[in-house]
CSV table of C-alpha atoms and ligand atoms in Angstrom, one decimal:
chain,number,residue,atom,x,y,z
J,1,MET,CA,0.0,0.0,0.0
J,2,THR,CA,1.2,3.5,-0.8
J,3,GLU,CA,-0.2,6.6,0.9
J,4,THR,CA,-1.2,9.5,-1.3
J,5,LYS,CA,-2.7,12.9,-0.5
J,6,ALA,CA,-5.9,13.6,1.4
J,7,ASP,CA,-6.2,10.1,2.9
J,8,THR,CA,-6.5,8.5,-0.5
J,9,ILE,CA,-4.4,5.3,-0.6
J,10,ARG,CA,-2.9,3.5,-3.6
J,11,CYS,CA,-3.6,-0.2,-3.8
J,12,ASP,CA,-0.5,-2.1,-5.0
J,13,ALA,CA,-2.1,-5.6,-5.0
J,14,CYS,CA,-2.2,-5.6,-8.8
J,15,PRO,CA,-0.7,-3.6,-11.7
J,16,VAL,CA,-3.8,-1.4,-11.9
J,17,LEU,CA,-2.6,0.5,-8.8
J,18,CYS,CA,-6.0,2.0,-7.9
J,19,ARG,CA,-6.2,5.2,-5.9
J,20,ILE,CA,-8.9,4.5,-3.3
J,21,ARG,CA,-10.5,7.3,-1.4
J,22,PRO,CA,-11.6,6.8,2.2
J,23,GLY,CA,-14.6,4.4,2.5
J,24,LYS,CA,-14.4,3.4,-1.1
J,25,ILE,CA,-13.3,0.2,-2.9
J,26,GLY,CA,-10.9,-0.4,-5.8
J,27,ALA,CA,-11.8,-1.3,-9.3
J,28,CYS,CA,-12.0,-5.0,-8.7
J,29,ASP,CA,-14.2,-4.7,-5.5
J,30,ARG,CA,-11.6,-6.7,-3.6
J,31,TYR,CA,-9.8,-4.0,-1.7
J,32,ALA,CA,-11.1,-1.0,0.2
J,33,ASN,CA,-9.8,2.0,2.0
J,34,ALA,CA,-11.0,1.3,5.6
J,35,ASP,CA,-9.9,4.3,7.8
J,36,GLY,CA,-6.8,4.7,5.7
J,37,VAL,CA,-5.9,1.1,5.8
J,38,LEU,CA,-5.9,-1.0,2.6
J,39,THR,CA,-8.2,-3.9,3.5
J,40,ARG,CA,-9.1,-7.0,1.7
J,41,VAL,CA,-12.9,-6.8,1.4
J,42,ASP,CA,-13.7,-10.5,1.4
J,43,PRO,CA,-13.0,-12.7,4.5
J,44,LEU,CA,-10.2,-15.2,4.6
J,45,VAL,CA,-11.8,-18.6,4.1
J,46,VAL,CA,-10.8,-21.3,6.4
J,47,ALA,CA,-12.0,-24.8,5.7
J,48,GLU,CA,-12.5,-27.1,8.7
J,49,ARG,CA,-12.9,-30.8,9.0
J,50,ALA,CA,-13.6,-32.9,12.1
J,51,ARG,CA,-10.6,-34.9,13.3
J,52,HIS,CA,-10.8,-38.7,13.2
J,53,MET,CA,-13.3,-40.2,15.5
J,54,VAL,CA,-11.8,-41.1,18.9
J,55,PRO,CA,-11.7,-44.9,19.1
J,56,PHE,CA,-13.9,-46.5,21.6
J,57,LEU,CA,-11.9,-47.1,24.8
J,58,GLU,CA,-12.7,-49.4,27.6
J,59,GLY,CA,-14.2,-47.3,30.4
J,60,SER,CA,-15.5,-44.6,28.2
J,61,GLU,CA,-19.1,-45.3,29.1
J,62,GLY,CA,-21.4,-42.5,28.0
J,63,TRP,CA,-19.4,-41.6,24.9
J,64,GLU,CA,-21.8,-41.8,22.0
J,65,GLY,CA,-19.5,-41.4,19.1
J,66,GLU,CA,-19.3,-37.6,19.0
J,67,VAL,CA,-16.1,-36.0,17.9
J,68,VAL,CA,-14.2,-34.9,21.0
J,69,THR,CA,-11.2,-33.3,19.4
J,70,PRO,CA,-11.1,-29.8,17.8
J,71,ALA,CA,-11.5,-29.5,14.1
J,72,GLU,CA,-8.5,-29.4,11.8
J,73,SER,CA,-8.2,-26.2,9.8
J,74,PHE,CA,-6.9,-25.4,6.4
J,75,VAL,CA,-6.3,-21.8,5.5
J,76,THR,CA,-7.3,-21.4,1.8
J,77,GLY,CA,-6.1,-18.6,-0.5
J,78,ILE,CA,-9.6,-17.2,-0.8
J,79,GLY,CA,-9.6,-13.7,0.6
J,80,SER,CA,-5.9,-13.9,1.4
J,81,GLY,CA,-4.6,-11.2,-0.9
J,82,THR,CA,-1.8,-11.3,-3.4
J,83,THR,CA,1.9,-11.0,-3.4
J,84,TYR,CA,2.0,-8.5,-6.3
J,85,PRO,CA,4.5,-7.2,-7.3
J,86,ASP,CA,5.7,-10.6,-6.1
J,87,TYR,CA,9.0,-9.9,-4.5
J,88,LYS,CA,7.3,-10.2,-1.1
J,89,PRO,CA,6.4,-13.3,0.8
J,90,ALA,CA,2.9,-14.7,0.3
J,91,PRO,CA,0.2,-13.2,2.5
J,92,PHE,CA,0.0,-16.2,4.8
J,93,ILE,CA,2.7,-18.8,5.3
J,94,VAL,CA,1.1,-21.1,7.9
J,95,ALA,CA,2.7,-23.6,10.1
J,96,SER,CA,0.7,-26.6,11.2
J,97,GLU,CA,1.3,-30.1,12.5
J,98,ALA,CA,-0.1,-33.3,11.1
J,99,GLU,CA,0.6,-36.7,12.7
J,100,GLY,CA,3.7,-35.4,14.4
J,101,VAL,CA,5.1,-33.8,11.2
J,102,ASP,CA,5.7,-30.1,11.0
J,103,MET,CA,4.0,-28.7,7.8
J,104,VAL,CA,3.9,-25.4,6.1
J,105,THR,CA,1.1,-24.1,3.8
J,106,VAL,CA,1.9,-21.1,1.6
J,107,VAL,CA,-1.4,-19.3,1.0
J,108,SER,CA,-2.0,-16.7,-1.7
J,109,GLU,CA,-4.3,-15.4,-4.4
J,110,GLY,CA,-2.8,-15.6,-7.8
J,111,ILE,CA,-3.4,-13.0,-10.5
J,112,PHE,CA,-3.6,-15.2,-13.7
J,113,SER,CA,-3.3,-13.3,-16.9
J,114,TYR,CA,-2.3,-16.6,-18.5
J,115,CYS,CA,-5.3,-18.7,-17.8
J,116,GLY,CA,-8.1,-20.4,-19.6
J,117,LEU,CA,-10.9,-22.8,-19.2
J,118,LYS,CA,-11.4,-26.3,-20.7
J,119,VAL,CA,-15.1,-26.9,-21.1
J,120,LYS,CA,-16.5,-30.4,-21.6
J,121,ILE,CA,-20.1,-30.5,-22.8
J,122,ASP,CA,-21.7,-33.9,-22.7
J,123,THR,CA,-23.7,-34.0,-25.9
J,124,ASP,CA,-23.6,-35.6,-29.3
J,125,ARG,CA,-25.4,-32.7,-30.7
J,126,TYR,CA,-23.4,-30.7,-33.2
J,127,LEU,CA,-22.3,-27.5,-31.6
J,128,GLY,CA,-20.1,-26.3,-34.5
J,129,PRO,CA,-17.0,-27.2,-36.5
J,130,GLU,CA,-13.7,-27.8,-34.8
J,131,GLN,CA,-11.7,-24.5,-34.6
J,132,ALA,CA,-14.9,-22.4,-34.8
J,133,ALA,CA,-15.0,-19.2,-32.8
J,134,VAL,CA,-16.9,-19.3,-29.5
J,135,MET,CA,-18.7,-16.0,-29.2
J,136,CYS,CA,-20.2,-14.2,-26.1
J,137,GLU,CA,-21.8,-10.8,-26.3
J,138,GLY,CA,-20.4,-10.5,-29.8
J,139,GLU,CA,-16.8,-11.1,-28.8
J,140,GLN,CA,-14.7,-14.1,-29.4
J,141,ILE,CA,-13.8,-15.7,-26.1
J,142,GLY,CA,-12.4,-19.0,-27.3
J,143,HIS,CA,-12.8,-21.8,-29.9
J,144,VAL,CA,-14.2,-25.3,-30.4
J,145,THR,CA,-11.5,-27.9,-29.9
J,146,THR,CA,-11.2,-31.6,-30.4
J,147,ALA,CA,-14.3,-33.5,-29.5
J,148,GLU,CA,-13.9,-36.3,-26.9
J,149,TYR,CA,-15.8,-39.5,-26.3
J,150,GLY,CA,-19.4,-38.4,-26.0
J,151,SER,CA,-18.5,-34.8,-25.3
J,152,GLN,CA,-17.9,-31.6,-27.2
J,153,MET,CA,-14.9,-29.6,-26.0
J,154,LEU,CA,-14.3,-25.8,-25.9
J,155,ALA,CA,-11.1,-23.9,-25.1
J,156,LEU,CA,-12.0,-20.5,-23.6
J,157,GLY,CA,-10.0,-17.5,-22.5
J,158,GLY,CA,-6.3,-17.6,-22.5
J,159,VAL,CA,-3.9,-14.7,-23.0
J,160,ARG,CA,-4.9,-14.4,-26.7
J,161,HIS,CA,-8.5,-13.3,-25.8
J,162,LEU,CA,-7.8,-11.7,-22.4
J,163,THR,CA,-5.1,-9.3,-23.5
J,164,GLY,CA,-4.4,-9.9,-27.2
J,165,GLY,CA,-7.5,-8.4,-28.7
J,166,SER,CA,-9.6,-5.3,-28.1
J,167,LYS,CA,-10.3,-4.0,-24.6
J,168,ARG,CA,-13.9,-5.1,-24.9
J,169,GLU,CA,-12.9,-8.6,-26.0
J,170,GLY,CA,-10.7,-8.9,-22.9
J,171,ASN,CA,-13.4,-7.7,-20.6
J,172,VAL,CA,-16.1,-9.9,-22.0
J,173,THR,CA,-13.7,-12.9,-21.9
J,174,CYS,CA,-12.8,-12.2,-18.3
J,175,GLN,CA,-16.4,-11.8,-17.3
J,176,ALA,CA,-17.5,-15.0,-19.0
J,177,MET,CA,-14.6,-16.9,-17.4
J,178,LEU,CA,-15.4,-15.5,-14.0
J,179,ASP,CA,-19.1,-16.5,-14.3
J,180,LEU,CA,-18.2,-20.0,-15.5
J,181,CYS,CA,-15.6,-20.4,-12.7
J,182,GLY,CA,-18.3,-19.3,-10.2
J,183,CYS,CA,-20.7,-22.0,-11.6
J,184,ARG,CA,-23.0,-19.4,-13.2
J,185,ALA,CA,-24.7,-19.9,-16.6
J,186,VAL,CA,-23.2,-18.3,-19.7
J,187,GLU,CA,-24.8,-18.1,-23.1
J,188,ILE,CA,-22.4,-18.6,-26.0
J,189,ARG,CA,-22.8,-18.8,-29.7
J,190,ILE,CA,-20.6,-21.0,-31.9
J,191,GLU,CA,-19.9,-19.6,-35.4
J,192,GLY,CA,-21.6,-21.9,-37.9
J,193,GLY,CA,-23.2,-23.9,-35.1
J,194,ALA,CA,-25.4,-23.7,-32.1
J,195,LYS,CA,-26.4,-21.4,-29.3
J,196,VAL,CA,-25.4,-23.1,-26.0
J,197,VAL,CA,-26.0,-22.2,-22.4
J,198,ILE,CA,-23.2,-23.7,-20.3
J,199,GLN,CA,-22.9,-23.9,-16.5
J,200,ALA,CA,-20.4,-26.0,-14.5
J,201,GLY,CA,-22.2,-28.9,-13.0
J,202,ALA,CA,-25.4,-28.4,-15.0
J,203,PRO,CA,-26.8,-29.9,-18.2
J,204,PRO,CA,-26.0,-28.0,-21.3
J,205,ILE,CA,-28.8,-26.3,-23.1
J,206,VAL,CA,-28.3,-26.5,-26.9
J,207,ASP,CA,-30.5,-24.3,-29.1
J,208,ASP,CA,-33.0,-24.0,-26.2
J,209,GLU,CA,-33.1,-27.8,-25.7
J,210,ARG,CA,-31.8,-29.1,-22.4
J,211,GLU,CA,-29.5,-32.1,-23.0
J,212,GLU,CA,-30.5,-35.0,-20.9
J,213,ARG,CA,-28.1,-37.9,-21.6
J,214,MET,CA,-24.6,-38.5,-22.5
J,215,ARG,CA,-24.3,-41.3,-25.0
J,216,VAL,CA,-23.6,-44.7,-23.8
J,217,GLY,CA,-20.8,-45.1,-26.3
J,218,CYS,CA,-20.2,-44.8,-30.0
J,219,GLY,CA,-22.4,-46.8,-32.3
J,220,SER,CA,-19.9,-49.6,-32.5
J,221,ALA,CA,-19.5,-49.8,-28.7
J,222,THR,CA,-23.3,-49.8,-28.3
J,223,ILE,CA,-23.5,-52.8,-30.7
J,224,GLY,CA,-20.9,-54.6,-28.6
J,225,MET,CA,-22.6,-53.9,-25.3
J,226,PHE,CA,-26.1,-54.9,-26.2
J,227,ALA,CA,-25.6,-57.5,-29.0
J,228,LYS,CA,-26.4,-60.5,-26.8
J,229,GLN,CA,-29.5,-58.8,-25.4
J,230,TRP,CA,-30.8,-58.3,-29.0
J,231,TYR,CA,-29.9,-61.8,-30.1
J,232,GLY,CA,-32.9,-63.8,-31.1
J,233,LEU,CA,-35.2,-60.8,-30.9
J,234,THR,CA,-34.2,-59.0,-34.2
J,235,ASP,CA,-32.4,-59.8,-37.4
J,236,GLU,CA,-30.5,-56.5,-37.6
J,237,VAL,CA,-29.7,-53.5,-35.5
J,238,ILE,CA,-28.2,-50.3,-36.8
J,239,VAL,CA,-27.0,-47.8,-34.1
J,240,VAL,CA,-26.9,-44.4,-35.7
J,241,ASP,CA,-23.9,-42.3,-34.6
J,242,ASP,CA,-22.1,-39.3,-36.1
J,243,HIS,CA,-18.7,-40.9,-35.3
J,244,ILE,CA,-19.1,-44.6,-35.8
J,245,THR,CA,-22.4,-46.1,-36.9
J,246,GLY,CA,-22.6,-49.8,-36.0
J,247,VAL,CA,-24.3,-52.6,-37.9
J,248,LEU,CA,-24.9,-55.7,-35.8
J,249,THR,CA,-24.7,-58.6,-38.2
J,250,GLU,CA,-21.5,-57.2,-39.9
J,251,HIS,CA,-19.9,-56.3,-36.6
J,252,GLN,CA,-17.6,-58.7,-34.8
J,253,ALA,CA,-20.2,-58.9,-32.0
J,254,GLY,CA,-22.9,-60.2,-34.4
J,255,ARG,CA,-20.4,-62.6,-36.1
J,256,PHE,CA,-19.4,-63.9,-32.7
J,257,LEU,CA,-23.1,-64.7,-32.1
J,258,ASP,CA,-23.3,-66.4,-35.6
J,259,MET,CA,-25.9,-64.0,-36.8
J,260,PRO,CA,-26.4,-64.3,-40.6
J,261,PRO,CA,-25.6,-61.1,-42.6
J,262,ALA,CA,-28.9,-59.2,-43.2
J,263,GLY,CA,-27.6,-57.3,-46.3
J,264,VAL,CA,-28.4,-53.8,-45.1
J,265,ARG,CA,-25.6,-51.5,-46.4
J,266,VAL,CA,-25.4,-48.1,-44.8
J,267,ARG,CA,-24.0,-44.9,-46.3
J,268,GLY,CA,-20.6,-43.6,-45.4
J,269,ARG,CA,-17.1,-45.0,-45.3
J,270,ARG,CA,-16.7,-48.5,-44.0
J,271,SER,CA,-13.8,-48.5,-41.5
J,272,THR,CA,-13.9,-52.1,-40.4
J,273,PRO,CA,-16.7,-54.7,-40.6
J,274,GLY,CA,-19.9,-53.3,-39.1
J,275,ARG,CA,-18.3,-49.9,-38.3
J,276,TYR,CA,-19.1,-46.9,-40.6
J,277,PHE,CA,-17.8,-43.3,-40.5
J,278,GLN,CA,-19.6,-40.3,-42.0
J,279,VAL,CA,-23.0,-41.8,-42.6
J,280,ALA,CA,-24.5,-38.3,-42.5
J,281,GLU,CA,-23.6,-34.7,-41.7
J,282,PRO,CA,-23.2,-33.7,-38.0
J,283,GLY,CA,-26.3,-32.1,-36.6
J,284,ALA,CA,-29.0,-32.2,-33.9
J,285,GLY,CA,-30.7,-35.4,-35.2
J,286,TRP,CA,-30.2,-39.0,-34.4
J,287,GLY,CA,-26.8,-39.8,-32.7
J,288,GLY,CA,-25.4,-36.4,-33.4
J,289,THR,CA,-26.1,-36.6,-37.1
J,290,ASP,CA,-28.4,-34.4,-39.1
J,291,VAL,CA,-30.7,-37.4,-39.7
J,292,THR,CA,-34.3,-37.2,-38.6
J,293,ASP,CA,-35.5,-40.2,-40.7
J,294,PRO,CA,-33.0,-43.0,-40.0
J,295,LEU,CA,-33.8,-44.8,-43.2
J,296,GLU,CA,-31.9,-42.0,-45.0
J,297,ILE,CA,-28.7,-43.6,-44.1
J,298,ILE,CA,-29.5,-47.0,-45.7
J,299,GLU,CA,-27.8,-47.1,-49.1
J,300,LYS,CA,-29.2,-50.4,-50.3
J,301,ILE,CA,-30.6,-53.7,-49.1
J,302,ASP,CA,-29.0,-56.7,-50.8
J,303,PRO,CA,-31.8,-59.1,-52.1
J,304,LYS,CA,-29.4,-62.0,-51.9
J,305,LYS,CA,-29.1,-61.6,-48.2
J,306,ALA,CA,-32.3,-59.8,-46.9
J,307,TRP,CA,-35.7,-61.5,-46.8
J,308,PRO,CA,-39.3,-60.4,-46.5
J,309,GLY,CA,-40.3,-60.1,-42.9
J,310,MET,CA,-36.8,-59.4,-41.8
J,311,ARG,CA,-36.8,-57.4,-38.5
J,312,LEU,CA,-34.7,-54.2,-38.2
J,313,LEU,CA,-34.1,-52.0,-35.2
J,314,MET,CA,-32.6,-48.5,-35.7
J,315,VAL,CA,-31.6,-46.7,-32.6
J,316,SER,CA,-29.4,-43.8,-31.4
J,317,THR,CA,-26.5,-44.0,-29.0
J,318,THR,CA,-28.6,-42.5,-26.2
J,319,GLY,CA,-31.8,-44.6,-26.9
J,320,GLU,CA,-33.6,-41.3,-27.3
J,321,ASP,CA,-34.4,-42.1,-30.9
J,322,ALA,CA,-35.5,-45.6,-31.9
J,323,ALA,CA,-37.7,-47.2,-34.6
J,324,TRP,CA,-38.7,-50.7,-35.5
J,325,TYR,CA,-39.1,-51.9,-39.1
J,326,GLU,CA,-40.1,-55.1,-40.9
J,327,LEU,CA,-39.2,-55.6,-44.6
J,328,ASP,CA,-42.1,-56.0,-46.9
J,329,GLU,CA,-42.3,-58.3,-50.0
J,330,GLY,CA,-40.3,-55.8,-52.0
J,331,LEU,CA,-37.7,-55.6,-49.1
J,332,ASP,CA,-38.7,-52.1,-48.3
J,333,PRO,CA,-38.6,-51.3,-44.5
J,334,ARG,CA,-42.0,-50.6,-43.1
J,335,GLU,CA,-42.3,-49.1,-39.6
J,336,ALA,CA,-44.1,-51.3,-37.2
J,337,GLU,CA,-44.9,-51.3,-33.5
J,338,MET,CA,-41.8,-52.1,-31.5
J,339,PRO,CA,-42.0,-55.4,-29.5
J,340,ASP,CA,-41.7,-55.0,-25.7
J,341,PRO,CA,-38.5,-57.1,-25.4
J,342,ILE,CA,-36.8,-54.8,-27.9
J,343,TRP,CA,-38.1,-51.7,-26.0
J,344,LYS,CA,-36.6,-53.1,-22.9
J,345,VAL,CA,-33.1,-53.1,-24.5
J,346,VAL,CA,-33.6,-49.6,-25.9
J,347,GLU,CA,-34.5,-48.5,-22.4
J,348,ARG,CA,-31.4,-50.3,-21.2
J,349,ILE,CA,-29.3,-48.1,-23.5
J,350,ALA,CA,-30.9,-45.0,-22.0
J,351,GLU,CA,-30.5,-46.4,-18.5
J,352,ASN,CA,-26.8,-46.7,-19.1
J,353,CYS,CA,-26.3,-43.2,-20.3
J,354,GLU,CA,-25.0,-40.8,-17.6
J,355,PRO,CA,-26.7,-37.5,-17.1
J,356,ALA,CA,-25.3,-34.9,-19.5
J,357,LEU,CA,-23.3,-32.2,-17.7
J,358,THR,CA,-21.1,-29.3,-18.5
J,359,SER,CA,-17.7,-29.5,-16.8
J,360,VAL,CA,-15.4,-26.5,-16.4
J,361,LEU,CA,-11.7,-26.9,-15.6
J,362,PHE,CA,-9.7,-23.8,-14.7
J,363,MET,CA,-6.2,-24.0,-16.2
J,364,ALA,CA,-3.5,-21.7,-15.2
J,365,GLY,CA,0.3,-21.3,-14.9
J,366,ALA,CA,1.4,-20.7,-11.3
J,367,GLY,CA,4.3,-19.1,-13.0
J,368,GLY,CA,7.3,-16.9,-12.8
J,369,SER,CA,6.5,-14.3,-10.2
J,370,LEU,CA,3.8,-16.0,-8.1
J,371,ARG,CA,6.4,-18.6,-7.1
J,372,ALA,CA,8.5,-15.8,-5.6
J,373,GLY,CA,5.9,-15.4,-2.9
J,374,VAL,CA,6.9,-18.9,-1.8
J,375,THR,CA,10.6,-18.9,-2.2
J,376,GLU,CA,13.5,-16.7,-3.1
J,377,ASN,CA,14.6,-19.4,-5.6
J,378,PRO,CA,11.3,-20.0,-7.6
J,379,VAL,CA,12.6,-22.9,-9.7
J,380,LYS,CA,13.1,-24.9,-6.6
J,381,LEU,CA,9.3,-24.7,-5.9
J,382,THR,CA,8.7,-26.1,-9.4
J,383,ARG,CA,11.1,-28.9,-8.8
J,384,SER,CA,9.5,-29.6,-5.4
J,385,VAL,CA,6.1,-29.9,-7.0
J,386,ARG,CA,7.5,-32.1,-9.7
J,387,GLU,CA,9.0,-34.4,-7.1
J,388,SER,CA,5.7,-34.5,-5.2
J,389,LEU,CA,7.2,-32.9,-2.1
J,390,THR,CA,4.9,-30.0,-2.5
J,391,ARG,CA,1.1,-30.4,-2.9
J,392,VAL,CA,-0.7,-27.7,-4.8
J,393,THR,CA,-4.4,-26.9,-4.2
J,394,CYS,CA,-6.8,-24.2,-5.3
J,395,GLY,CA,-9.1,-23.2,-2.5
J,396,GLY,CA,-8.3,-26.6,-1.0
J,397,ALA,CA,-9.4,-28.5,-4.1
J,398,PRO,CA,-6.9,-31.0,-5.7
J,399,VAL,CA,-5.3,-29.9,-8.9
J,400,TYR,CA,-3.7,-31.8,-11.8
J,401,VAL,CA,-0.2,-30.4,-12.6
J,402,TRP,CA,0.9,-30.9,-16.2
J,403,PRO,CA,4.2,-32.6,-16.9
J,404,GLY,CA,6.9,-30.4,-18.4
J,405,GLY,CA,8.0,-27.0,-17.4
J,406,GLY,CA,6.3,-24.6,-15.0
J,407,ILE,CA,3.5,-25.3,-12.6
J,408,THR,CA,0.6,-25.5,-15.1
J,409,LEU,CA,-2.4,-26.8,-13.3
J,410,MET,CA,-6.0,-27.7,-13.9
J,411,VAL,CA,-8.8,-27.8,-11.4
J,412,ASP,CA,-12.5,-28.6,-11.4
J,413,VAL,CA,-14.2,-25.4,-10.4
J,414,THR,CA,-17.1,-27.3,-8.8
J,415,ARG,CA,-14.7,-28.7,-6.2
J,416,MET,CA,-13.7,-25.2,-5.2
J,417,PRO,CA,-15.7,-23.0,-2.8
J,418,GLY,CA,-18.2,-20.7,-4.5
J,419,SER,CA,-16.4,-17.5,-3.6
J,420,SER,CA,-13.0,-18.6,-5.0
J,421,PHE,CA,-12.6,-16.5,-8.0
J,422,GLY,CA,-12.3,-12.8,-8.6
J,423,TYR,CA,-10.8,-10.6,-11.2
J,424,VAL,CA,-8.7,-7.5,-11.8
J,425,PRO,CA,-9.3,-5.2,-14.7
J,426,THR,CA,-5.9,-5.8,-16.4
J,427,PRO,CA,-7.9,-8.1,-17.2
J,428,ALA,CA,-7.0,-11.3,-15.4
J,429,LEU,CA,-8.7,-13.8,-13.1
J,430,VAL,CA,-7.8,-14.1,-9.5
J,431,ALA,CA,-7.8,-17.5,-7.9
J,432,PRO,CA,-6.7,-19.0,-4.6
J,433,ILE,CA,-3.6,-21.2,-4.6
J,434,GLU,CA,-1.9,-23.1,-1.7
J,435,PHE,CA,1.4,-24.9,-1.6
J,436,THR,CA,1.7,-27.4,1.3
J,437,MET,CA,4.9,-29.2,2.2
J,438,ARG,CA,7.0,-30.4,5.1
J,439,ARG,CA,8.6,-27.5,7.0
J,440,GLU,CA,12.0,-29.0,6.4
J,441,ASP,CA,11.4,-29.2,2.7
J,442,TYR,CA,10.2,-25.6,2.8
J,443,ALA,CA,13.5,-24.5,4.3
J,444,THR,CA,15.4,-26.6,1.8
J,445,LEU,CA,13.8,-24.9,-1.2
J,446,GLY,CA,14.7,-21.4,0.1
J,447,GLY,CA,11.3,-20.6,1.5
J,448,HIS,CA,10.5,-17.4,3.4
J,449,VAL,CA,10.8,-19.2,6.8
J,450,ASP,CA,11.0,-15.9,8.7
J,451,SER,CA,7.4,-15.2,7.6
J,452,ILE,CA,6.0,-18.5,8.9
J,453,VAL,CA,3.2,-17.9,11.4
J,454,ALA,CA,1.4,-20.3,13.6
J,455,LEU,CA,-2.0,-21.6,12.4
J,456,GLU,CA,-3.5,-20.5,15.7
J,457,SER,CA,-2.5,-16.9,15.1
J,458,VAL,CA,-4.3,-17.0,11.7
J,459,LEU,CA,-7.4,-18.5,13.3
J,460,GLY,CA,-7.4,-15.9,16.0
J,461,GLY,CA,-7.5,-13.1,13.4
J,462,ALA,CA,-10.5,-11.1,12.5
J,463,HIS,CA,-12.4,-11.3,9.2
J,464,LEU,CA,-12.4,-15.1,8.8
J,465,GLU,CA,-15.1,-17.2,7.2
J,466,ARG,CA,-15.2,-20.8,8.3
J,467,MET,CA,-16.6,-23.4,6.1
J,468,PRO,CA,-16.9,-27.2,6.4
J,469,TRP,CA,-14.3,-29.2,4.5
J,470,PRO,CA,-15.9,-30.7,1.3
J,471,THR,CA,-15.6,-34.4,2.0
J,472,SER,CA,-15.1,-35.2,-1.6
J,473,ASN,CA,-11.7,-33.4,-1.6
J,474,PRO,CA,-8.7,-35.1,0.0
J,475,TRP,CA,-7.3,-33.4,3.0
J,476,PRO,CA,-4.2,-31.6,1.8
J,477,ILE,CA,-2.1,-31.5,4.9
J,478,GLY,CA,-0.2,-34.5,6.1
J,479,PRO,CA,2.9,-36.5,6.0
J,480,ALA,CA,1.8,-38.1,2.8
J,481,THR,CA,3.0,-34.9,1.2
J,482,GLY,CA,6.7,-35.2,0.6
J,483,ARG,CA,9.1,-38.0,0.5
J,484,PRO,CA,8.3,-41.2,2.4
J,485,SER,CA,9.8,-41.1,5.9
L,1,SF4,S1,-7.9,-3.5,-9.3
L,1,SF4,FE1,-8.2,-4.3,-7.2
L,1,SF4,S2,-6.2,-5.3,-6.7
L,1,SF4,FE2,-5.9,-4.0,-8.5
L,1,SF4,S3,-5.1,-2.1,-7.7
L,1,SF4,FE3,-7.3,-1.9,-7.9
L,1,SF4,S4,-8.1,-2.5,-5.9
L,1,SF4,FE4,-6.0,-3.2,-6.0
């Protein structure tokens, strides 16, 4: 903090360097001038979990299983403040003890100009071509990237959109990322594709239709999974899928069951027996294709193999679309009422689909300068993380650290407390980050040991918010962090 004239103070917690008048807050709403003191507006979040249950001891009559030891506390980076301009130690370097081992957690909020989101949208519906621009409020905030199994993927944010375009592009990108990281809904449009509402942990809404199910597998996998259940009930099954359409009697699964070839040839490029690529264009129809009448994908029916009365099921990879046909005397498929046993297998496909969700991973580099808040020799922190001596968390949530250089991490935003993310108008996102290690390892990597404070002193401070530890997250403090003893 720098004092300026007439009780106005200058915030130096980010490069914006706001001048904040008494009683006012800075541009990011995170810092205020409280009686001339630069004050972090949000409380420091401390997550608490009950200690292990005390084992039943002889003579402890009357004990009914209640927890009788105080809770363990983990100081998160949420509300902690930043190290900017980074030559100073992190806001909190907290000593604690776990199972007789002295531990240290370095707690900070990182300002991430280099950060992005990986968004996984569980749907087969066509959202747009790979590499297409993802637009929000008329600005490009990212692009469509490689689809994964049953999901469409987006890459959003990143330095290219945060700082490399116009000021408005940066601000819109930052706001969209902030909303997504806070598990709020954001409407996007994909050039040449769909309008999609995405929200971490919620089903995607594609062109105003809420997606219900993630496909059970590709068409080929669906054939393999359910072939035996169809055996004897039908003469052919075609599972319509934008990626791999499966044809039962040609497929290895049908051959394994000694099913005679039914002679139905589907459009597209045959990859291997019973597996066809590109049977139609991608779209919002059956199995992520643009097909609304499944018979469109039948190229021909071989009269030498097919026969009148032959039974044919056509179904999508989610079981949402299904039709039953019988061939007439001219070998033309005629739609007929689906027999109950066939319905049951179609319903089994649907039952095996998982609920469609949108998942948002925050990805950032805990890079150059942020590490200086931990140690005077930043590369040693990187090495310590690489050697699993230091555990990295974001708001207490576990992260995945990419191999290779730097500390490039990914974290599921739904595992982080709701108040985790903020922003600064550079623009960049602010996110909590904690580094936990043995105290001896902290000293070895050149840590700011003179700045270590006792956990109790942090807990005794004002402006704390205590929250229960999310049981789905592993407890980050303990001798498991670091080399085996
Ligand atoms: S934007 Fe926020 S963190 Fe940056 S200088 Fe202003 S008040 Fe401080």
